[in-house]
Short mmCIF file of C-alpha atoms in Angstrom, two decimals:
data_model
loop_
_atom_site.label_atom_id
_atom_site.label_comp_id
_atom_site.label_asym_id
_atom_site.label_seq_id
_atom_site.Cartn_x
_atom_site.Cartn_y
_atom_site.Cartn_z
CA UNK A 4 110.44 124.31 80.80
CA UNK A 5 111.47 122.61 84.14
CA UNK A 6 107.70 123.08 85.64
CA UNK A 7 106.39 121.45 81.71
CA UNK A 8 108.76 118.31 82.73
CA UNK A 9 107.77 118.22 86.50
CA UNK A 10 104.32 118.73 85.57
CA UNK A 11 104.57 116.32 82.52
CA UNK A 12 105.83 113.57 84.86
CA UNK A 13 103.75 114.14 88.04
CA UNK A 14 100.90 113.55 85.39
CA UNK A 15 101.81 109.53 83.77
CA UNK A 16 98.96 108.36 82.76
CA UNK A 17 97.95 107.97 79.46
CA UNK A 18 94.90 110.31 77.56
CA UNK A 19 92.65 109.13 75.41
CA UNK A 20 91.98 110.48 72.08
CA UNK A 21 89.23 112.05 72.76
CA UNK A 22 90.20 113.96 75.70
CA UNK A 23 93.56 116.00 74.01
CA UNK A 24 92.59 119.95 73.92
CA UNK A 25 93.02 120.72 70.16
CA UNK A 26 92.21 124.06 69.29
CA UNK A 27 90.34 124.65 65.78
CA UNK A 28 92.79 124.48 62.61
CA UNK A 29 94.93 122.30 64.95
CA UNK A 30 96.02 119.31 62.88
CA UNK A 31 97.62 116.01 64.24
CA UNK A 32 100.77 114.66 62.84
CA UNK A 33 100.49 111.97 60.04
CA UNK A 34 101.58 108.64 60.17
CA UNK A 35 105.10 109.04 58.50
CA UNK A 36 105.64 112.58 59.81
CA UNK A 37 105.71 110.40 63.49
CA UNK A 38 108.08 107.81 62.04
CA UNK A 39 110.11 110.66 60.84
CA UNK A 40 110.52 112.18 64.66
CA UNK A 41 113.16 108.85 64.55
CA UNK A 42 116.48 110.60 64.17
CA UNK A 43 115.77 114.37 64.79
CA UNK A 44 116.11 116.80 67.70
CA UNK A 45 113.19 118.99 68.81
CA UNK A 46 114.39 122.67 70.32
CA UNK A 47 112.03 124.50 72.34
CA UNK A 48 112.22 128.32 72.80
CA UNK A 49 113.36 127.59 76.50
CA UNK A 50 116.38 125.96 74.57
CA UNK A 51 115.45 122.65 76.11
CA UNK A 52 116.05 119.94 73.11
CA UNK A 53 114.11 116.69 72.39
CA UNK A 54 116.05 113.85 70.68
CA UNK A 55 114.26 110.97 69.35
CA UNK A 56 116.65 108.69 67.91
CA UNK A 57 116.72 105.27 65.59
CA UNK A 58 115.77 102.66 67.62
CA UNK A 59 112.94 104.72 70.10
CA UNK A 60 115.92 106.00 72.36
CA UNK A 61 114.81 109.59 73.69
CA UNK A 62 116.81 112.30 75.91
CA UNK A 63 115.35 115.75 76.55
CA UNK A 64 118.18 118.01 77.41
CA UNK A 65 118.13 120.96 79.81
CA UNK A 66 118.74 124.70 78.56
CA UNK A 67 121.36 123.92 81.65
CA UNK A 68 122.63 120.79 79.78
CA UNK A 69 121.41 118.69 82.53
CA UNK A 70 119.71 115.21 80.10
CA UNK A 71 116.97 112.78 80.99
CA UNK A 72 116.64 109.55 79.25
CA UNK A 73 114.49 106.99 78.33
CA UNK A 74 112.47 105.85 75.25
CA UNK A 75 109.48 106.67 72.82
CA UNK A 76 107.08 104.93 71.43
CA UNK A 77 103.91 106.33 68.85
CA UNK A 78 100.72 105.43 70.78
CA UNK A 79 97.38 104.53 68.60
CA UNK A 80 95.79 108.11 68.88
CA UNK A 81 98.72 109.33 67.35
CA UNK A 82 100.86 110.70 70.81
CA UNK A 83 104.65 110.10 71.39
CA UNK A 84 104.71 108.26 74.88
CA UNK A 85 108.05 108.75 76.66
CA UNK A 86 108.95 105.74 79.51
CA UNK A 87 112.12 107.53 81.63
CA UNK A 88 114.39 105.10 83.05
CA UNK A 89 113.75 106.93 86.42
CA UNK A 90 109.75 105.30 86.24
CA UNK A 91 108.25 108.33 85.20
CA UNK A 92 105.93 108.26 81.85
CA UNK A 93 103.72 110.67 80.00
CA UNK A 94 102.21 111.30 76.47
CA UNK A 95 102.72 114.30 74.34
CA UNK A 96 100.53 115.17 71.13
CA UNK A 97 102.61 117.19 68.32
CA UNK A 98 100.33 119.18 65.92
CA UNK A 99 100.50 121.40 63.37
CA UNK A 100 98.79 125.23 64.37
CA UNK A 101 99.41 127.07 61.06
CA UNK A 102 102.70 127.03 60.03
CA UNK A 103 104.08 125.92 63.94
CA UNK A 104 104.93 122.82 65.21
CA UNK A 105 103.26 122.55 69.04
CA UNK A 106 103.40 119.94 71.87
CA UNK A 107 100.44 119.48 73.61
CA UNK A 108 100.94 118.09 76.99
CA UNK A 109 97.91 116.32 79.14
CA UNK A 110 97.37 118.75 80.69
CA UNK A 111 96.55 120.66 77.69
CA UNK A 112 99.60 123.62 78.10
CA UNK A 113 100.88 124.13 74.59
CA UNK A 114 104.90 124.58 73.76
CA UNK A 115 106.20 125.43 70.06
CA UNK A 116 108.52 123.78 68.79
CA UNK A 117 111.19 126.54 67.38
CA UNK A 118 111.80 126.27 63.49
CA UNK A 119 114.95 124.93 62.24
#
């Protein structure tokens, strides 16, 4: 999961709709399933969590317990944009694949989201 974040933040700029790598029966998150990200924690199978909280605060802890911060915002095309307060930025895309929840980074690499 470290490489994901490194990777994630070495690679800030924005993507475009058009250019996220969905596979087929990929589906994007609706409207009110993105508002609903406000208040819940994300846990990946590396055990790294994401925390989106009231108010667009975010933190993505470490398996190691080490935290970054910043905040989140819902871009048009439907992405969760994260601003760090070190400078760093990058888009995600959540979809459903079946019955998972994925993050899609930009540079297409794919991480499930482990069920509650």
């Amino acid at each position: 999961m470290i490489r994901f974040v490194i990777l994630a933040l070495l690679t800030a700029a924005p993507v475009a709709a058009a250019d996220w790598p969905m596979k087929p029966g990929d589906t994007r998150l609706s409207s009110q399933e993105l508002d609903a990200l406000a208040g819940q924690t994300l846990t990946f199978y590396d055990d790294g969590q994401s925390k989106f909280s009231v108010g667009g605060a975010y933190s993505y802890t470490y398996a190691s317990g080490e935290s970054a911060f910043g905040t989140y915002s819902i871009a048009e095309d439907g992405s969760v944009c994260i601003a760090y307060r070190n400078g760093f930025s990058r888009c995600d895309l959540y979809v459903h694949s079946g019955e998972r929840l994925i993050l899609i980074d930009q540079k297409g690499d794919r991480y499930p989201v482990r069920p509650e």
